[in-house]
């Protein structure tokens, strides 16, 4: 295996050592970011007179040629992507390629490429979040009046609307977008020029490369610049949070598409069949998202465990940051799109949803609220309504079946006007507190969401 080092070695490394240490299969992912970092470094070397301007131009042209050729032209029987690119550069421009690594180490190089890669990936993730939010907003608007049961403890609790429920997921994504944006800012500092750990005696200009690469500034301490992987941990954490939310949506899709709920019909294009049971339509995509969330959470734990024992200075352990990072980013990008596909193409079974609020006692709070509004302390009202629920159960009726005569029998202290608050649709209509599902409150929420969704970023929730 060709290497960038070996001058001080009299024997070559064992094959197993080469295989165990090789990272090209994963770090090839950021071949473009590695090239971009190298172009900035070469230009700076020329501008500062560390190499001649002509040499810098030869290097930059060579790097651009490698970009045009694409990753297939690289020899991947090497240790890592940095080696592959430098060796190809040597083939293209000759010995002057050896000047590129002046005042640079793979330690600052890999940290730079990883930060640039994360930066680009986050832009894609932010777009995917916006896009999924767009579908949620559209469907929430369309179904803002569609009655459905609201759950606590997975039991019918109070009536809500489908639009209100979908907006719950919209705001979760808004927070995750905000987190990803904060990470975007925090990670946007340049390690380039930190060299191996202690900077360099060459008169480099780290501000110049930081600026060319779009970083806010160079990281002030070279040792920190090469040792820090907290931006990877942050990214893995944000990925885990996004995946956890997508897993929760998935869980609802799985439950709601089953016969017991029947709230949603998933489209053929996102369901799968069974090899034995011809009638099956399985929500596999939702299940896989739910299932893969374990790995995305584990990726954070993996990297946190790698980092916890490391003293300052580059340690090869940190090579282990890349597989979890690429894996988690890949999974959330696919999962965001798959949730969108499932929601875009589904058929909501609005009648089934509305019907399931009938007879479920979910307006019991409304009855207690009615009594409390007419002066009875809420605790007492809660007791009285508890009695009504028992009375109904004994008679095999539901709250909606109450009329003047059976209400008198069960709870004579409740006036008959109370019968007007027992319909689920009326319950929703009254819930106009800020953030509630009532029509006016929902209009306010949808308007705010639409306004924030139309903005470029997420740096605001309300
Ligand atoms: N593959 C290495 C990594 O990902 C690149 C840096 C190697 N540096 C070193 N001194 N061995 O961390």
CSV table of C-alpha atoms and ligand atoms in Angstrom, one decimal:
chain,number,residue,atom,x,y,z
A,1,UNK,CA,0.0,0.0,0.0
A,2,UNK,CA,1.4,3.4,-1.0
A,3,UNK,CA,2.0,5.8,1.8
A,4,UNK,CA,2.9,9.5,2.5
A,5,UNK,CA,5.4,8.4,5.1
A,6,UNK,CA,8.0,5.6,5.5
A,7,UNK,CA,11.3,7.4,5.2
A,8,UNK,CA,12.3,6.4,8.7
A,9,UNK,CA,11.1,2.8,8.4
A,10,UNK,CA,13.3,0.0,7.2
A,11,UNK,CA,10.6,-2.6,7.0
A,12,UNK,CA,7.1,-2.2,5.6
A,13,UNK,CA,4.0,-2.5,7.7
A,14,UNK,CA,2.2,-5.8,8.0
A,15,UNK,CA,-0.8,-6.3,5.7
A,16,UNK,CA,-3.2,-6.5,8.7
A,17,UNK,CA,-1.8,-3.2,10.0
A,18,UNK,CA,-2.5,-1.6,6.6
A,19,UNK,CA,-6.0,-3.0,6.5
A,20,UNK,CA,-6.8,-2.1,10.1
A,21,UNK,CA,-5.7,1.5,9.7
A,22,UNK,CA,-7.1,2.2,6.3
A,23,UNK,CA,-9.9,4.9,6.3
A,24,UNK,CA,-10.2,5.5,2.5
A,25,UNK,CA,-13.6,3.7,2.3
A,26,UNK,CA,-15.2,6.2,4.6
A,27,UNK,CA,-13.2,9.4,4.1
A,28,UNK,CA,-13.5,9.3,0.4
A,29,UNK,CA,-16.9,10.8,1.1
A,30,UNK,CA,-15.3,14.1,1.6
A,31,UNK,CA,-12.8,14.0,-1.3
A,32,UNK,CA,-14.2,17.3,-2.6
A,33,UNK,CA,-13.9,19.1,0.7
A,34,UNK,CA,-10.3,17.8,1.0
A,35,UNK,CA,-9.6,19.3,-2.4
A,36,UNK,CA,-11.2,22.6,-1.5
A,37,UNK,CA,-9.1,22.8,1.6
A,38,UNK,CA,-6.0,22.0,-0.4
A,39,UNK,CA,-6.7,24.7,-3.0
A,40,UNK,CA,-7.0,27.3,-0.2
A,41,UNK,CA,-3.8,26.1,1.4
A,42,UNK,CA,-1.9,26.2,-1.9
A,43,UNK,CA,-3.2,29.7,-2.8
A,44,UNK,CA,-2.1,30.9,0.7
A,45,UNK,CA,1.3,29.4,0.3
A,46,UNK,CA,1.7,31.3,-3.0
A,47,UNK,CA,0.4,34.6,-1.6
A,48,UNK,CA,2.7,34.5,1.4
A,49,UNK,CA,5.7,33.6,-0.7
A,50,UNK,CA,6.3,30.3,1.1
A,51,UNK,CA,6.2,28.8,-2.4
A,52,UNK,CA,6.3,30.7,-5.7
A,53,UNK,CA,3.1,32.0,-7.3
A,54,UNK,CA,3.8,29.8,-10.3
A,55,UNK,CA,4.1,26.7,-8.1
A,56,UNK,CA,0.9,27.6,-6.3
A,57,UNK,CA,-0.9,27.8,-9.7
A,58,UNK,CA,0.5,24.4,-10.8
A,59,UNK,CA,-0.8,22.9,-7.6
A,60,UNK,CA,-4.2,24.5,-7.9
A,61,UNK,CA,-4.6,23.6,-11.5
A,62,UNK,CA,-3.7,20.0,-10.7
A,63,UNK,CA,-6.2,19.9,-7.8
A,64,UNK,CA,-8.9,21.2,-10.1
A,65,UNK,CA,-8.0,18.6,-12.6
A,66,UNK,CA,-8.5,15.9,-9.9
A,67,UNK,CA,-11.9,17.5,-9.2
A,68,UNK,CA,-12.9,17.2,-12.8
A,69,UNK,CA,-11.8,13.6,-13.0
A,70,UNK,CA,-13.9,12.7,-10.0
A,71,UNK,CA,-13.1,10.2,-7.3
A,72,UNK,CA,-12.9,7.2,-9.7
A,73,UNK,CA,-9.5,8.4,-10.9
A,74,UNK,CA,-8.1,8.1,-7.4
A,75,UNK,CA,-6.1,5.0,-6.4
A,76,UNK,CA,-8.0,3.7,-3.4
A,77,UNK,CA,-5.4,1.1,-2.4
A,78,UNK,CA,-4.0,3.7,0.0
A,79,UNK,CA,-4.4,4.7,3.6
A,80,UNK,CA,-6.8,7.6,3.3
A,81,UNK,CA,-8.3,10.2,1.0
A,82,UNK,CA,-5.5,12.7,1.7
A,83,UNK,CA,-2.9,10.2,0.5
A,84,UNK,CA,-5.0,9.3,-2.6
A,85,UNK,CA,-5.3,13.0,-3.6
A,86,UNK,CA,-1.6,13.8,-3.0
A,87,UNK,CA,-0.5,10.8,-5.0
A,88,UNK,CA,-2.8,11.6,-7.9
A,89,UNK,CA,-1.5,15.2,-7.8
A,90,UNK,CA,2.0,14.0,-8.1
A,91,UNK,CA,1.1,12.0,-11.2
A,92,UNK,CA,-0.5,15.1,-12.7
A,93,UNK,CA,2.0,17.8,-11.8
A,94,UNK,CA,5.2,15.9,-10.9
A,95,UNK,CA,7.4,16.6,-7.9
A,96,UNK,CA,6.1,20.0,-7.2
A,97,UNK,CA,3.1,18.2,-5.6
A,98,UNK,CA,5.4,17.5,-2.7
A,99,UNK,CA,5.3,21.2,-1.8
A,100,UNK,CA,1.5,21.2,-1.1
A,101,UNK,CA,2.1,19.7,2.3
A,102,UNK,CA,4.4,22.5,3.4
A,103,UNK,CA,3.2,24.0,6.8
A,104,UNK,CA,0.3,21.5,6.9
A,105,UNK,CA,-0.3,18.1,8.5
A,106,UNK,CA,-3.1,15.6,7.9
A,107,UNK,CA,-4.1,16.5,11.4
A,108,UNK,CA,-5.4,20.0,10.5
A,109,UNK,CA,-6.3,18.7,7.0
A,110,UNK,CA,-8.7,16.1,8.2
A,111,UNK,CA,-10.3,18.3,10.7
A,112,UNK,CA,-10.8,21.0,8.0
A,113,UNK,CA,-12.3,18.6,5.6
A,114,UNK,CA,-14.7,17.2,8.2
A,115,UNK,CA,-15.9,20.7,9.1
A,116,UNK,CA,-16.4,21.7,5.5
A,117,UNK,CA,-18.2,18.4,4.9
A,118,UNK,CA,-20.5,18.9,7.8
A,119,UNK,CA,-21.2,22.4,6.7
A,120,UNK,CA,-22.4,21.2,3.3
A,121,UNK,CA,-24.4,18.3,4.7
A,122,UNK,CA,-26.2,20.6,7.2
A,123,UNK,CA,-27.3,22.8,4.3
A,124,UNK,CA,-28.9,19.7,2.7
A,125,UNK,CA,-30.5,18.6,6.0
A,126,UNK,CA,-31.9,22.1,6.6
A,127,UNK,CA,-33.5,22.1,3.2
A,128,UNK,CA,-35.0,18.6,3.8
A,129,UNK,CA,-36.4,19.8,7.2
A,130,UNK,CA,-38.0,22.8,5.5
A,131,UNK,CA,-39.5,20.6,2.8
A,132,UNK,CA,-41.1,18.1,5.2
A,133,UNK,CA,-42.4,21.1,7.2
A,134,UNK,CA,-44.0,22.4,4.1
A,135,UNK,CA,-46.0,19.2,3.7
A,136,UNK,CA,-47.0,19.2,7.3
A,137,UNK,CA,-48.1,22.8,7.1
A,138,UNK,CA,-50.1,22.2,3.9
A,139,UNK,CA,-51.9,19.1,5.3
A,140,UNK,CA,-52.5,20.8,8.7
A,141,UNK,CA,-54.1,23.7,6.9
A,142,UNK,CA,-56.3,21.4,4.8
A,143,UNK,CA,-57.3,19.4,7.9
A,144,UNK,CA,-57.5,22.1,10.5
A,145,UNK,CA,-61.1,21.2,11.2
A,146,UNK,CA,-60.9,17.4,10.9
A,147,UNK,CA,-61.9,16.0,14.2
A,148,UNK,CA,-59.7,13.3,15.8
A,149,UNK,CA,-59.1,11.9,19.3
A,150,UNK,CA,-56.3,13.5,21.2
A,151,UNK,CA,-54.3,11.1,23.3
A,152,UNK,CA,-52.5,11.0,26.6
A,153,UNK,CA,-51.2,7.7,27.9
A,154,UNK,CA,-52.3,6.4,24.5
A,155,UNK,CA,-55.9,6.7,25.7
A,156,UNK,CA,-58.5,9.0,24.3
A,157,UNK,CA,-58.1,12.2,26.3
A,158,UNK,CA,-59.7,15.2,24.6
A,159,UNK,CA,-60.9,15.8,21.1
A,160,UNK,CA,-58.5,17.6,18.8
A,161,UNK,CA,-58.1,18.0,15.0
A,162,UNK,CA,-55.7,16.3,12.6
A,163,UNK,CA,-54.3,19.7,11.6
A,164,UNK,CA,-53.5,20.4,15.2
A,165,UNK,CA,-51.8,17.1,15.6
A,166,UNK,CA,-49.7,17.5,12.5
A,167,UNK,CA,-48.6,21.0,13.6
A,168,UNK,CA,-47.2,19.3,16.7
A,169,UNK,CA,-44.7,17.6,14.5
A,170,UNK,CA,-44.1,20.9,12.5
A,171,UNK,CA,-42.8,22.6,15.7
A,172,UNK,CA,-40.6,19.7,16.6
A,173,UNK,CA,-38.9,20.0,13.2
A,174,UNK,CA,-38.6,23.8,13.7
A,175,UNK,CA,-36.6,23.2,16.9
A,176,UNK,CA,-34.4,20.7,15.2
A,177,UNK,CA,-33.8,23.1,12.3
A,178,UNK,CA,-32.8,25.7,14.9
A,179,UNK,CA,-30.4,23.2,16.6
A,180,UNK,CA,-28.8,22.3,13.3
A,181,UNK,CA,-28.4,26.0,12.5
A,182,UNK,CA,-26.7,26.7,15.8
A,183,UNK,CA,-24.4,23.8,15.2
A,184,UNK,CA,-23.7,25.2,11.8
A,185,UNK,CA,-22.4,28.5,13.4
A,186,UNK,CA,-20.5,26.7,16.2
A,187,UNK,CA,-18.6,24.4,13.8
A,188,UNK,CA,-17.8,27.1,11.4
A,189,UNK,CA,-14.2,27.8,12.6
A,190,UNK,CA,-11.0,26.8,10.7
A,191,UNK,CA,-8.4,24.3,12.0
A,192,UNK,CA,-6.3,24.8,8.8
A,193,UNK,CA,-2.8,25.9,9.5
A,194,UNK,CA,-2.7,24.4,13.0
A,195,UNK,CA,-0.4,21.8,11.3
A,196,UNK,CA,0.4,18.7,13.4
A,197,UNK,CA,-0.4,20.4,16.8
A,198,UNK,CA,1.9,23.4,17.3
A,199,UNK,CA,1.5,25.6,14.3
A,200,UNK,CA,4.5,26.2,12.0
A,201,UNK,CA,7.5,28.4,11.6
A,202,UNK,CA,6.5,29.3,8.1
A,203,UNK,CA,4.8,32.7,7.8
A,204,UNK,CA,1.3,31.2,6.9
A,205,UNK,CA,-1.8,33.3,7.0
A,206,UNK,CA,-4.6,31.3,8.7
A,207,UNK,CA,-7.0,34.1,8.4
A,208,UNK,CA,-6.7,34.1,4.6
A,209,UNK,CA,-7.5,30.4,4.4
A,210,UNK,CA,-10.3,30.7,6.9
A,211,UNK,CA,-11.9,33.4,4.9
A,212,UNK,CA,-11.4,31.7,1.5
A,213,UNK,CA,-13.1,28.5,2.9
A,214,UNK,CA,-16.1,30.5,4.3
A,215,UNK,CA,-15.1,29.9,8.0
A,216,UNK,CA,-15.9,32.7,10.5
A,217,UNK,CA,-12.3,32.7,11.8
A,218,UNK,CA,-9.4,30.4,12.5
A,219,UNK,CA,-9.5,28.4,15.7
A,220,UNK,CA,-7.2,30.4,18.1
A,221,UNK,CA,-5.3,27.5,19.5
A,222,UNK,CA,-3.5,25.0,17.2
A,223,UNK,CA,-3.6,22.2,19.7
A,224,UNK,CA,-7.3,22.6,20.2
A,225,UNK,CA,-7.9,22.9,16.5
A,226,UNK,CA,-6.4,19.5,15.8
A,227,UNK,CA,-7.9,17.8,18.9
A,228,UNK,CA,-11.5,19.0,19.0
A,229,UNK,CA,-14.3,16.7,17.8
A,230,UNK,CA,-17.1,18.3,19.8
A,231,UNK,CA,-18.6,19.5,16.5
A,232,UNK,CA,-18.9,15.9,15.4
A,233,UNK,CA,-20.6,15.0,18.7
A,234,UNK,CA,-22.9,18.0,18.3
A,235,UNK,CA,-23.8,16.8,14.8
A,236,UNK,CA,-24.4,13.2,16.0
A,237,UNK,CA,-26.6,14.6,18.8
A,238,UNK,CA,-28.7,16.7,16.4
A,239,UNK,CA,-29.0,13.7,14.1
A,240,UNK,CA,-30.2,11.6,17.0
A,241,UNK,CA,-32.8,14.2,18.0
A,242,UNK,CA,-34.0,14.5,14.4
A,243,UNK,CA,-34.2,10.7,14.1
A,244,UNK,CA,-36.0,10.3,17.4
A,245,UNK,CA,-38.7,12.7,16.2
A,246,UNK,CA,-39.0,10.9,12.9
A,247,UNK,CA,-39.2,7.6,14.8
A,248,UNK,CA,-42.1,9.0,16.8
A,249,UNK,CA,-43.9,10.1,13.6
A,250,UNK,CA,-43.2,6.6,12.3
A,251,UNK,CA,-44.7,4.9,15.3
A,252,UNK,CA,-47.9,6.9,14.6
A,253,UNK,CA,-47.9,5.9,11.0
A,254,UNK,CA,-47.5,2.2,12.0
A,255,UNK,CA,-50.3,2.4,14.5
A,256,UNK,CA,-52.6,4.5,12.5
A,257,UNK,CA,-52.3,2.4,9.4
A,258,UNK,CA,-53.3,-0.7,11.3
A,259,UNK,CA,-56.9,-2.0,11.4
A,260,UNK,CA,-57.5,-1.0,15.0
A,261,UNK,CA,-57.0,2.6,14.2
A,262,UNK,CA,-57.6,2.8,10.4
A,263,UNK,CA,-56.8,6.6,10.4
A,264,UNK,CA,-54.5,6.5,7.4
A,265,UNK,CA,-54.0,4.6,4.2
A,266,UNK,CA,-50.4,4.5,3.1
A,267,UNK,CA,-49.8,4.6,-0.6
A,268,UNK,CA,-48.6,1.5,-2.5
A,269,UNK,CA,-45.4,3.2,-3.4
A,270,UNK,CA,-44.3,3.3,0.3
A,271,UNK,CA,-45.7,0.0,1.5
A,272,UNK,CA,-44.6,-3.5,1.0
A,273,UNK,CA,-46.3,-6.9,0.7
A,274,UNK,CA,-45.9,-10.2,2.4
A,275,UNK,CA,-44.4,-13.2,0.7
A,276,UNK,CA,-47.1,-15.4,2.2
A,277,UNK,CA,-50.1,-13.2,3.2
A,278,UNK,CA,-51.6,-11.7,0.0
A,279,UNK,CA,-53.7,-9.1,1.9
A,280,UNK,CA,-50.8,-7.5,3.7
A,281,UNK,CA,-49.7,-3.9,3.2
A,282,UNK,CA,-46.8,-3.3,5.6
A,283,UNK,CA,-45.6,0.1,6.7
A,284,UNK,CA,-41.9,-1.1,6.4
A,285,UNK,CA,-40.4,2.3,5.8
A,286,UNK,CA,-41.9,3.7,9.0
A,287,UNK,CA,-40.7,0.6,10.8
A,288,UNK,CA,-37.2,0.8,9.4
A,289,UNK,CA,-36.9,4.5,10.4
A,290,UNK,CA,-38.1,3.5,13.9
A,291,UNK,CA,-35.6,0.6,13.9
A,292,UNK,CA,-32.6,2.6,12.5
A,293,UNK,CA,-33.0,5.2,15.2
A,294,UNK,CA,-31.2,2.9,17.5
A,295,UNK,CA,-28.1,3.1,15.4
A,296,UNK,CA,-28.3,6.8,15.1
A,297,UNK,CA,-28.5,7.2,18.9
A,298,UNK,CA,-25.7,4.6,19.2
A,299,UNK,CA,-23.5,6.7,16.8
A,300,UNK,CA,-23.5,9.5,19.3
A,301,UNK,CA,-22.6,7.2,22.2
A,302,UNK,CA,-19.9,5.6,20.1
A,303,UNK,CA,-18.1,8.9,19.5
A,304,UNK,CA,-18.7,10.2,23.0
A,305,UNK,CA,-16.9,7.0,24.2
A,306,UNK,CA,-14.1,7.5,21.8
A,307,UNK,CA,-13.5,11.1,23.0
A,308,UNK,CA,-13.8,10.7,26.7
A,309,UNK,CA,-10.3,9.3,27.3
A,310,UNK,CA,-8.3,11.4,24.8
A,311,UNK,CA,-5.7,13.8,26.0
A,312,UNK,CA,-5.1,16.9,23.8
A,313,UNK,CA,-3.2,16.4,20.6
A,314,UNK,CA,-4.2,14.3,17.6
A,315,UNK,CA,-4.9,10.7,18.4
A,316,UNK,CA,-5.7,8.2,15.8
A,317,UNK,CA,-8.8,7.2,17.7
A,318,UNK,CA,-10.5,10.2,16.2
A,319,UNK,CA,-10.4,8.5,12.8
A,320,UNK,CA,-13.4,6.7,14.3
A,321,UNK,CA,-15.5,9.9,14.0
A,322,UNK,CA,-16.2,9.5,10.3
A,323,UNK,CA,-18.2,6.2,10.0
A,324,UNK,CA,-20.8,7.3,12.6
A,325,UNK,CA,-21.0,10.8,11.1
A,326,UNK,CA,-21.6,9.6,7.6
A,327,UNK,CA,-23.9,6.9,8.8
A,328,UNK,CA,-26.1,9.3,10.9
A,329,UNK,CA,-26.2,12.0,8.2
A,330,UNK,CA,-27.1,9.5,5.6
A,331,UNK,CA,-29.9,8.0,7.7
A,332,UNK,CA,-31.5,11.3,8.6
A,333,UNK,CA,-31.4,12.5,5.0
A,334,UNK,CA,-33.2,9.4,3.8
A,335,UNK,CA,-35.6,9.3,6.7
A,336,UNK,CA,-36.7,12.9,6.3
A,337,UNK,CA,-37.5,12.2,2.6
A,338,UNK,CA,-39.3,9.0,3.4
A,339,UNK,CA,-41.5,10.5,6.0
A,340,UNK,CA,-42.3,13.2,3.5
A,341,UNK,CA,-43.1,10.7,0.8
A,342,UNK,CA,-45.4,8.8,3.1
A,343,UNK,CA,-47.3,11.9,4.2
A,344,UNK,CA,-47.5,13.4,0.7
A,345,UNK,CA,-49.1,10.3,-0.7
A,346,UNK,CA,-51.3,9.0,2.1
A,347,UNK,CA,-55.1,9.1,2.3
A,348,UNK,CA,-56.3,10.3,5.6
A,349,UNK,CA,-59.4,8.4,6.8
A,350,UNK,CA,-61.1,11.5,8.2
A,351,UNK,CA,-64.5,9.9,8.8
A,352,UNK,CA,-62.9,7.0,10.8
A,353,UNK,CA,-60.9,9.5,12.9
A,354,UNK,CA,-64.0,11.6,13.6
A,355,UNK,CA,-66.1,8.5,14.4
A,356,UNK,CA,-63.6,7.3,16.9
A,357,UNK,CA,-64.2,10.4,19.1
A,358,UNK,CA,-67.9,9.3,19.5
A,359,UNK,CA,-68.7,7.8,22.8
A,360,UNK,CA,-65.2,8.0,24.2
A,361,UNK,CA,-65.9,10.3,27.1
A,362,UNK,CA,-63.3,12.7,25.8
A,363,UNK,CA,-65.6,15.7,26.6
A,364,UNK,CA,-65.6,14.9,30.3
A,365,UNK,CA,-63.2,17.8,30.9
A,366,UNK,CA,-65.6,20.1,29.0
A,367,UNK,CA,-68.4,19.2,31.4
A,368,UNK,CA,-66.1,19.8,34.4
A,369,UNK,CA,-65.0,23.2,32.8
A,370,UNK,CA,-68.7,24.1,32.4
A,371,UNK,CA,-69.4,23.6,36.1
A,372,UNK,CA,-66.2,25.4,37.0
A,373,UNK,CA,-67.1,28.3,34.8
A,374,UNK,CA,-70.5,28.6,36.6
A,375,UNK,CA,-68.6,29.0,40.0
A,376,UNK,CA,-68.1,25.5,41.3
A,377,UNK,CA,-64.4,24.9,42.3
A,378,UNK,CA,-62.8,22.8,39.6
A,379,UNK,CA,-61.8,20.0,42.1
A,380,UNK,CA,-65.5,19.6,43.0
A,381,UNK,CA,-66.6,19.7,39.4
A,382,UNK,CA,-64.0,17.0,38.6
A,383,UNK,CA,-65.7,14.8,41.3
A,384,UNK,CA,-69.2,15.4,40.1
A,385,UNK,CA,-68.2,14.6,36.5
A,386,UNK,CA,-66.5,11.4,37.7
A,387,UNK,CA,-69.9,10.4,39.1
A,388,UNK,CA,-71.5,11.1,35.8
A,389,UNK,CA,-69.0,8.9,34.0
A,390,UNK,CA,-69.7,6.0,36.5
A,391,UNK,CA,-73.5,6.7,36.0
A,392,UNK,CA,-73.2,6.4,32.3
A,393,UNK,CA,-71.1,3.3,32.5
A,394,UNK,CA,-73.7,1.7,34.7
A,395,UNK,CA,-76.4,2.5,32.2
A,396,UNK,CA,-74.3,1.4,29.2
A,397,UNK,CA,-74.5,4.9,27.6
A,398,UNK,CA,-71.9,7.5,26.7
A,399,UNK,CA,-71.8,11.2,27.5
A,400,UNK,CA,-73.4,12.1,24.2
A,401,UNK,CA,-76.4,9.9,25.2
A,402,UNK,CA,-77.2,12.1,28.2
A,403,UNK,CA,-80.5,13.9,28.2
A,404,UNK,CA,-82.4,16.0,30.7
A,405,UNK,CA,-83.9,13.0,32.5
A,406,UNK,CA,-80.9,10.6,32.8
A,407,UNK,CA,-78.7,13.6,33.7
A,408,UNK,CA,-81.1,14.5,36.6
A,409,UNK,CA,-81.0,11.0,37.8
A,410,UNK,CA,-77.2,10.7,37.8
A,411,UNK,CA,-76.2,14.2,38.9
A,412,UNK,CA,-79.1,16.4,39.8
A,413,UNK,CA,-76.7,19.3,40.7
A,414,UNK,CA,-75.8,19.7,37.0
A,415,UNK,CA,-78.0,22.1,35.1
A,416,UNK,CA,-79.4,20.9,31.8
A,417,UNK,CA,-77.6,23.5,29.7
A,418,UNK,CA,-74.5,21.4,30.4
A,419,UNK,CA,-75.8,19.1,27.8
A,420,UNK,CA,-74.7,21.6,25.2
A,421,UNK,CA,-71.0,21.1,25.8
A,422,UNK,CA,-70.7,17.4,25.2
A,423,UNK,CA,-70.1,17.2,21.4
A,424,UNK,CA,-66.5,16.7,20.5
A,425,UNK,CA,-66.6,19.2,17.7
A,426,UNK,CA,-67.9,21.9,20.1
A,427,UNK,CA,-65.1,21.0,22.6
A,428,UNK,CA,-62.5,21.7,19.9
A,429,UNK,CA,-64.3,24.9,18.9
A,430,UNK,CA,-64.0,26.2,22.5
A,431,UNK,CA,-60.3,25.5,22.9
A,432,UNK,CA,-59.2,28.9,21.8
A,433,UNK,CA,-56.3,29.4,24.3
A,434,UNK,CA,-53.0,30.3,22.6
A,435,UNK,CA,-51.7,27.1,21.1
A,436,UNK,CA,-55.0,25.3,21.3
A,437,UNK,CA,-56.9,23.6,18.4
A,438,UNK,CA,-59.8,26.0,18.3
A,439,UNK,CA,-60.4,27.7,14.9
A,440,UNK,CA,-59.1,31.1,15.9
A,441,UNK,CA,-56.1,29.8,17.9
A,442,UNK,CA,-55.3,27.4,15.0
A,443,UNK,CA,-55.4,30.3,12.5
A,444,UNK,CA,-52.9,32.2,14.6
A,445,UNK,CA,-50.7,29.2,14.8
A,446,UNK,CA,-50.9,28.4,11.1
A,447,UNK,CA,-50.1,32.0,10.3
A,448,UNK,CA,-47.0,32.1,12.5
A,449,UNK,CA,-45.9,28.8,11.1
A,450,UNK,CA,-46.3,30.0,7.5
A,451,UNK,CA,-44.4,33.1,8.3
A,452,UNK,CA,-41.5,31.3,9.9
A,453,UNK,CA,-41.5,28.6,7.2
A,454,UNK,CA,-41.2,31.3,4.5
A,455,UNK,CA,-38.1,32.7,6.2
A,456,UNK,CA,-34.7,31.3,5.1
A,457,UNK,CA,-33.6,29.8,8.4
A,458,UNK,CA,-35.0,28.5,11.6
A,459,UNK,CA,-33.4,31.0,14.0
A,460,UNK,CA,-36.7,31.9,15.6
A,461,UNK,CA,-39.5,29.9,17.0
A,462,UNK,CA,-42.0,32.6,18.0
B,1,LIG,N1,-7.3,9.1,8.5
B,1,LIG,C1,-6.9,10.0,9.6
B,1,LIG,C2,-8.1,10.5,10.4
B,1,LIG,O1,-9.1,10.3,9.9
B,1,LIG,C3,-6.2,11.2,8.9
B,1,LIG,C4,-5.3,11.9,9.8
B,1,LIG,C5,-4.1,11.0,10.1
B,1,LIG,N2,-3.1,11.6,10.8
B,1,LIG,C6,-2.1,10.9,11.3
B,1,LIG,N3,-1.2,11.6,11.9
B,1,LIG,N4,-2.0,9.6,11.2
B,1,LIG,O2,-7.9,10.9,11.5
